[in-house]
mmCIF file of C-alpha atoms and ligand atoms in Angstrom:
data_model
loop_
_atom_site.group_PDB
_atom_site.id
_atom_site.type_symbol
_atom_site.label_atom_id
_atom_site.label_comp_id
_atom_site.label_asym_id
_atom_site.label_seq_id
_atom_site.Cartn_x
_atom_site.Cartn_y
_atom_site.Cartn_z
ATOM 1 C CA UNK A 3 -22.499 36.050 -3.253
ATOM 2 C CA UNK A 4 -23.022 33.138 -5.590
ATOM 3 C CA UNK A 5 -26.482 32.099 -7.242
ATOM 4 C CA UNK A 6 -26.776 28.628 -6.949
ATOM 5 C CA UNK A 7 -28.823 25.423 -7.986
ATOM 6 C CA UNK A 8 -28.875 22.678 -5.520
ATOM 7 C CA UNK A 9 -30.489 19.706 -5.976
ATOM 8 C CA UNK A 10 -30.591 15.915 -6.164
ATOM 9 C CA UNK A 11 -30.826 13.817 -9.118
ATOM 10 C CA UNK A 12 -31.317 10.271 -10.572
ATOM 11 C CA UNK A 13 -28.785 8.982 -12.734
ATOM 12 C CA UNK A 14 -30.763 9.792 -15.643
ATOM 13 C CA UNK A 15 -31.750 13.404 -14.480
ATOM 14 C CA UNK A 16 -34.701 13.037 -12.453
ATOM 15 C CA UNK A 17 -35.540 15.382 -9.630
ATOM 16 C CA UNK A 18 -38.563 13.649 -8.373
ATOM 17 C CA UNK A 19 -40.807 11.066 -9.996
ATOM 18 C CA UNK A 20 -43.639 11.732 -12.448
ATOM 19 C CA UNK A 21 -45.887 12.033 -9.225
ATOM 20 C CA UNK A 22 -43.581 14.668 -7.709
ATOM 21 C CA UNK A 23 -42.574 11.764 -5.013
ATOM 22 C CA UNK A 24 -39.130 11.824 -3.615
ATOM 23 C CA UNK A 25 -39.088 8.683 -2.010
ATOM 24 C CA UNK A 26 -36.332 7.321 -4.450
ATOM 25 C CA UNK A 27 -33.930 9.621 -2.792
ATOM 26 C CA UNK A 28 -35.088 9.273 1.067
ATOM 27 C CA UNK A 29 -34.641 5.525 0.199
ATOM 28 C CA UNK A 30 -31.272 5.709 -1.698
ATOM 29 C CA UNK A 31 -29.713 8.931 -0.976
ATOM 30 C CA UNK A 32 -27.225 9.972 1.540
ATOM 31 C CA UNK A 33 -27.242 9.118 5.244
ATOM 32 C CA UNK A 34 -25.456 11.406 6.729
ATOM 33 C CA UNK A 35 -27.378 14.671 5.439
ATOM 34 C CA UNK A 36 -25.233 17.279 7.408
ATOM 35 C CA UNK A 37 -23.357 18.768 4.014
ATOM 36 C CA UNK A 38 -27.135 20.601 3.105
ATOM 37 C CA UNK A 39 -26.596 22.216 6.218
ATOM 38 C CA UNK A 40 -23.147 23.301 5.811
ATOM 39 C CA UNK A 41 -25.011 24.811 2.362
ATOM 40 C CA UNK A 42 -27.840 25.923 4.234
ATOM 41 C CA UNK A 43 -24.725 28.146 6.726
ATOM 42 C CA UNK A 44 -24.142 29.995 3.411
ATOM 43 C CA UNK A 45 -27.801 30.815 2.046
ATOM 44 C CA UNK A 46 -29.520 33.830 2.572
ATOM 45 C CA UNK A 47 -32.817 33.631 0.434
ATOM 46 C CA UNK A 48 -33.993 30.925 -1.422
ATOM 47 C CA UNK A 49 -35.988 30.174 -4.743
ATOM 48 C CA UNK A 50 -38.308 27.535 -5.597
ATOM 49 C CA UNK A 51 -41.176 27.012 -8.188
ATOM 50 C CA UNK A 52 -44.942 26.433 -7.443
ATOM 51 C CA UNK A 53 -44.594 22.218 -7.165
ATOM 52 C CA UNK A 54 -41.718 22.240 -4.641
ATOM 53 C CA UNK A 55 -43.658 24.536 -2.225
ATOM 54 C CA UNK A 56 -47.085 22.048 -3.278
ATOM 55 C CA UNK A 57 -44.763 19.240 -1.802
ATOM 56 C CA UNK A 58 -43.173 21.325 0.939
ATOM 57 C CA UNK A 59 -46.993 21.716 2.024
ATOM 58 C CA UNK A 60 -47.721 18.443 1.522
ATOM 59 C CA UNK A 61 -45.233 16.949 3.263
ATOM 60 C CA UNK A 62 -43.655 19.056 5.947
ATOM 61 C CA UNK A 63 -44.481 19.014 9.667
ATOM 62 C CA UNK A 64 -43.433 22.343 10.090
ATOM 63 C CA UNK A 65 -41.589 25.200 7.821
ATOM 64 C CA UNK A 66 -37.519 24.727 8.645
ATOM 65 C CA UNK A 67 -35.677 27.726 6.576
ATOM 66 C CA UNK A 68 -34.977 30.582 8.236
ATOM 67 C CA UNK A 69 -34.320 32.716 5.126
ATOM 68 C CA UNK A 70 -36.628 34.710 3.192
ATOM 69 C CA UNK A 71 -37.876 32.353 0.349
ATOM 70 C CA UNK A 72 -39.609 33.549 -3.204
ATOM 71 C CA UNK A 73 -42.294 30.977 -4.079
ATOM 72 C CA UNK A 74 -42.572 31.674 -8.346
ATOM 73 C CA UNK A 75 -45.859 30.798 -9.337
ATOM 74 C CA UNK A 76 -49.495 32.062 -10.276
ATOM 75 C CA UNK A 77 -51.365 30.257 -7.931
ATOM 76 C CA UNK A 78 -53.240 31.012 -4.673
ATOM 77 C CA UNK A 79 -51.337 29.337 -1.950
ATOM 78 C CA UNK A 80 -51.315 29.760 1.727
ATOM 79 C CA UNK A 81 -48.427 30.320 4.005
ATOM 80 C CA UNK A 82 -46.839 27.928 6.138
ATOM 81 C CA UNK A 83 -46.684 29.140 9.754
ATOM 82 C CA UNK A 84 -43.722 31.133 10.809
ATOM 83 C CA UNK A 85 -42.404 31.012 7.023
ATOM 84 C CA UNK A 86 -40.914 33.856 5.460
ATOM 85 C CA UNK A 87 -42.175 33.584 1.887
ATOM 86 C CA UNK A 88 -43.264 35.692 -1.099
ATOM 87 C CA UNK A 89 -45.353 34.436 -3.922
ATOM 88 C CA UNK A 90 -43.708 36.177 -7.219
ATOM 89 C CA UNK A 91 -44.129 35.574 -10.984
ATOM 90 C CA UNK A 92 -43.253 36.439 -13.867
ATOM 91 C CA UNK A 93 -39.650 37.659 -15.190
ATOM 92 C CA UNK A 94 -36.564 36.535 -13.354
ATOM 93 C CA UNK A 95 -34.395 39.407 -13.859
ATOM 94 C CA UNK A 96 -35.772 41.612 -11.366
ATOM 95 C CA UNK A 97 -37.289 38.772 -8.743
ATOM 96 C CA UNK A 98 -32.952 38.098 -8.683
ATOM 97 C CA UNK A 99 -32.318 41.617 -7.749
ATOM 98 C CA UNK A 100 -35.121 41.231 -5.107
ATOM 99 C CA UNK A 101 -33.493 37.863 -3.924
ATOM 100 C CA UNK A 102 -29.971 39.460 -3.846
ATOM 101 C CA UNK A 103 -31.228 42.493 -1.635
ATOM 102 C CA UNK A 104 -32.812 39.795 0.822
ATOM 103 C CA UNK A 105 -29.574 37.799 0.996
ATOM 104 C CA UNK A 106 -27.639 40.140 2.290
ATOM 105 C CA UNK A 107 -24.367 39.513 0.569
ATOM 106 C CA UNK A 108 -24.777 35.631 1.300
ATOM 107 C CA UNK A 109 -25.774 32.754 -1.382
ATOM 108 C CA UNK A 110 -29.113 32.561 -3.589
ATOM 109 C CA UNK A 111 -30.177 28.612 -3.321
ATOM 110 C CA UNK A 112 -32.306 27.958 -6.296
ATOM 111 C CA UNK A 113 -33.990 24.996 -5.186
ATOM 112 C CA UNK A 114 -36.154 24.018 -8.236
ATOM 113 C CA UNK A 115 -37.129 22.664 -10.143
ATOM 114 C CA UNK A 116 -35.726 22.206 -13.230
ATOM 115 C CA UNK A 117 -37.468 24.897 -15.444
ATOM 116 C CA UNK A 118 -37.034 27.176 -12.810
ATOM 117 C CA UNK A 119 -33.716 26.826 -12.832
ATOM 118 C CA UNK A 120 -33.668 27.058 -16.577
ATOM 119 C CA UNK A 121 -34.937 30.723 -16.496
ATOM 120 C CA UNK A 122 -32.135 31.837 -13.749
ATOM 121 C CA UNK A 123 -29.347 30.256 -16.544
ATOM 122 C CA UNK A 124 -31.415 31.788 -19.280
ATOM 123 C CA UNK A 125 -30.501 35.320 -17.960
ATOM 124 C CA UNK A 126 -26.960 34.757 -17.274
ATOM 125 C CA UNK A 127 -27.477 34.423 -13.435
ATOM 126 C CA UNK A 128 -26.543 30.922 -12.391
ATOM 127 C CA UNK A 129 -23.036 31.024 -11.291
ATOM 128 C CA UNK A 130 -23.130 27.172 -10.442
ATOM 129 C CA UNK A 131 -24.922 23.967 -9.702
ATOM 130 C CA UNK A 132 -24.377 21.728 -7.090
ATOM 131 C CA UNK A 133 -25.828 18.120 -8.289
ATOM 132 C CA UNK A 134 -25.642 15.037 -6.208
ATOM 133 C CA UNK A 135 -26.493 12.262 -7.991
ATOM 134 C CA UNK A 136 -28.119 9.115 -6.343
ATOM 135 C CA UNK A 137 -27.214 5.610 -7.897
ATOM 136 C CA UNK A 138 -30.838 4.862 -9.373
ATOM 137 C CA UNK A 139 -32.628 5.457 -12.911
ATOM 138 C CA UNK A 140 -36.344 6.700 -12.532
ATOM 139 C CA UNK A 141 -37.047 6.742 -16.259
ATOM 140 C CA UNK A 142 -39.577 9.165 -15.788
ATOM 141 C CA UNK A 143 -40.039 12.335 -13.606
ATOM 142 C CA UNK A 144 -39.405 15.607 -13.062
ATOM 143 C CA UNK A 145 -36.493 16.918 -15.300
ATOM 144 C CA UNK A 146 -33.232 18.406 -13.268
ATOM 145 C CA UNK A 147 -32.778 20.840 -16.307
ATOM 146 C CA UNK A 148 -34.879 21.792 -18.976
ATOM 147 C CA UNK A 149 -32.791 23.661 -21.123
ATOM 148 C CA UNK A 150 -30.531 21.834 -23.957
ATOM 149 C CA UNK A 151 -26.882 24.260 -23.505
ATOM 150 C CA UNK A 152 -24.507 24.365 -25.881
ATOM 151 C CA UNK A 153 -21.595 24.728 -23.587
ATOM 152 C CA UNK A 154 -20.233 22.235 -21.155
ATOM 153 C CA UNK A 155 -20.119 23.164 -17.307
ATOM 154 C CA UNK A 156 -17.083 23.116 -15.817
ATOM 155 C CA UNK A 157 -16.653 20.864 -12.888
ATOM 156 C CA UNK A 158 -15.045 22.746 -9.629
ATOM 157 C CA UNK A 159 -15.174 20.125 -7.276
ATOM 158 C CA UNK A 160 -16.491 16.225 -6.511
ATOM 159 C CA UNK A 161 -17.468 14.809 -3.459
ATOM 160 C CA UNK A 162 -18.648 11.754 -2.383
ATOM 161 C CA UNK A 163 -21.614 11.427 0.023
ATOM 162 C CA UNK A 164 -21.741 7.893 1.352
ATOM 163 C CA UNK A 165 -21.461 4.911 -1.373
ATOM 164 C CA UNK A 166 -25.006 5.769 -3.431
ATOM 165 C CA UNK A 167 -24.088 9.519 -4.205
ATOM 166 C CA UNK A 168 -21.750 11.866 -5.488
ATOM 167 C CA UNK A 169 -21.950 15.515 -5.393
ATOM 168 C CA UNK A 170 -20.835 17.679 -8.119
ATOM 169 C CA UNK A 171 -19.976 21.854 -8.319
ATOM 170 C CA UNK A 172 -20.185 22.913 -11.564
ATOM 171 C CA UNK A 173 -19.073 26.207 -12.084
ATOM 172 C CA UNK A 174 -21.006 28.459 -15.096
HETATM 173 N N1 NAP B 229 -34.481 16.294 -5.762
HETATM 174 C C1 NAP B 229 -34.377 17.559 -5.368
HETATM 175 O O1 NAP B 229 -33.326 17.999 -4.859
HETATM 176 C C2 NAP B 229 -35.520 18.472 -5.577
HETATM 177 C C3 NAP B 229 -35.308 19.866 -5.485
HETATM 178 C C4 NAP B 229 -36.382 20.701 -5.697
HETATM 179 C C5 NAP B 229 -37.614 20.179 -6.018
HETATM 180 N N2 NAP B 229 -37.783 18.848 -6.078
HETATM 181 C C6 NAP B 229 -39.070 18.258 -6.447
HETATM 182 O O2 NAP B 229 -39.110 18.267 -7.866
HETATM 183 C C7 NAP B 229 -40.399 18.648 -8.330
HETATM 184 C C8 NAP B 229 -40.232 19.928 -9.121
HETATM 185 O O3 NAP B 229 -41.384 20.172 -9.811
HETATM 186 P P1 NAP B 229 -41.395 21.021 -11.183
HETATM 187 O O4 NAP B 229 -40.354 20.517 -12.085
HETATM 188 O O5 NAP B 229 -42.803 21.055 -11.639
HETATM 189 O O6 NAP B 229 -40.895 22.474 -10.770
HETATM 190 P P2 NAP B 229 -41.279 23.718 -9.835
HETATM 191 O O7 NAP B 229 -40.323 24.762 -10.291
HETATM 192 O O8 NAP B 229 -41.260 23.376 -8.393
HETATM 193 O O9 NAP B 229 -42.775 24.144 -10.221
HETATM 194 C C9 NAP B 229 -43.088 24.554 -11.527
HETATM 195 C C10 NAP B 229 -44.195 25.581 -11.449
HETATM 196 O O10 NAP B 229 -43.712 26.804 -10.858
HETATM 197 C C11 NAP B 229 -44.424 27.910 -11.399
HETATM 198 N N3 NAP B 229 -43.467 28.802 -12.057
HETATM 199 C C12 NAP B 229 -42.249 28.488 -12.591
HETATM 200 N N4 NAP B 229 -41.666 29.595 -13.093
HETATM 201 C C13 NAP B 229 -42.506 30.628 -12.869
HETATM 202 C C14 NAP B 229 -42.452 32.017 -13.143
HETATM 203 N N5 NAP B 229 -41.405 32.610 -13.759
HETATM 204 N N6 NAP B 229 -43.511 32.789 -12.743
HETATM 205 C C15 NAP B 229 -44.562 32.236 -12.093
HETATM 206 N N7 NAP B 229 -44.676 30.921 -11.822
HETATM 207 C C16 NAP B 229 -43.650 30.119 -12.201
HETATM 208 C C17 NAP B 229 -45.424 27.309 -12.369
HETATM 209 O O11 NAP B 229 -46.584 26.947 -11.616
HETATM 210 P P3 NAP B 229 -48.006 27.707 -11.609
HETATM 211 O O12 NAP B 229 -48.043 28.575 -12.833
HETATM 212 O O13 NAP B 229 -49.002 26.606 -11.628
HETATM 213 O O14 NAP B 229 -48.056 28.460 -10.333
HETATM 214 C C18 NAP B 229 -44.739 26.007 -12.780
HETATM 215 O O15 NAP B 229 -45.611 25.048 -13.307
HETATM 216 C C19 NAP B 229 -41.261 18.781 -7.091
HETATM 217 O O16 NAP B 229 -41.913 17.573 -6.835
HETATM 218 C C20 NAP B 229 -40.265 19.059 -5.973
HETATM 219 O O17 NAP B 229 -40.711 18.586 -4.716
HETATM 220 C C21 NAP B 229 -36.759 17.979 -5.896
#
């Protein structure tokens, strides 16, 4: 069981723009989409922060994970239908032992964004980050990380993912 941050990125570290739009990356990013399901095969709860479930709302037709999913934020939201979610807040530490019970042995995908992230790392629990990286600059957005670290990740594997993205594991 692996805790894991999977995203996609600009080439200057930009999860979505500075309107929380991710049309960059429906524009330029992979085609052929089928490696987030191979992920997906290995998840069994997920994480994500207040303004990826805003654009999950937003945006989505319907509610597509099947895994229970911990929505971190303080805000009044309501549920999408037939999704398994929990609104938490608050310290990480035990909302990870609450993830790790729901997984059932299988991978923790911490979706975003970047802060979010930040505070799983913070407390020693990211065990890696899988990053593909789409071929544009944004110059402004939404940060992938917001943490400065003083040691370098170490880089497990590299794939590439059409001819506008390449996907790296770092391990932690
Ligand atoms: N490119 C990709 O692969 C990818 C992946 C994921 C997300 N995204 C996009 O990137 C953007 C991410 O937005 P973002 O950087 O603002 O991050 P976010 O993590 O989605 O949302 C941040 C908000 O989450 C809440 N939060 C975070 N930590 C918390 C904690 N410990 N306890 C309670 N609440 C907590 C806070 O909201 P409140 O206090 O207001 O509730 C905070 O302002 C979104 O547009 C999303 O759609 C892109």
């Amino acid at each position: 069981m692996k805790t894991i941050y999977f995203a996609a990125a600009s080439l200057d570290g930009f999860i979505a723009d500075q309107n929380d739009s991710l049309e960059w990356l429906f524009k330029h990013g992979p085609t052929d989409i089928s490696f987030i399901d191979k992920f997906l095969e290995t998840v069994g709860a997920i994480a994500m922060g207040a303004a990826t479930y805003q654009w999950l709302l937003d945006n989505s037709k319907e509610w597509t994970y099947k895994v229970p999913c911990l929505i971190f934020t303080h805000r009044n939201f309501k549920v999408m239908n037939g999704a398994d979610v929990r609104f938490v807040k608050g310290q990480i530490p035990p909302q990870h032992q609450d993830l790790k019970n729901l997984a059932k042995g299988k991978n923790i995908w911490i979706m975003g964004g970047g802060d979010l992230a930040g505070q799983f790392h913070d407390h020693g629990l990211l065990d890696e980050m899988h990053i593909q990286t789409i071929s544009v600059f944004l110059n402004n957005g939404k940060k992938l990380f917001s943490r400065k670290t003083d040691t370098a990740f170490k880089i497990k594997d590299i794939r590439q993912r059409g001819d506008t993205c390449v996907e790296v594991i770092y391990s932690i």
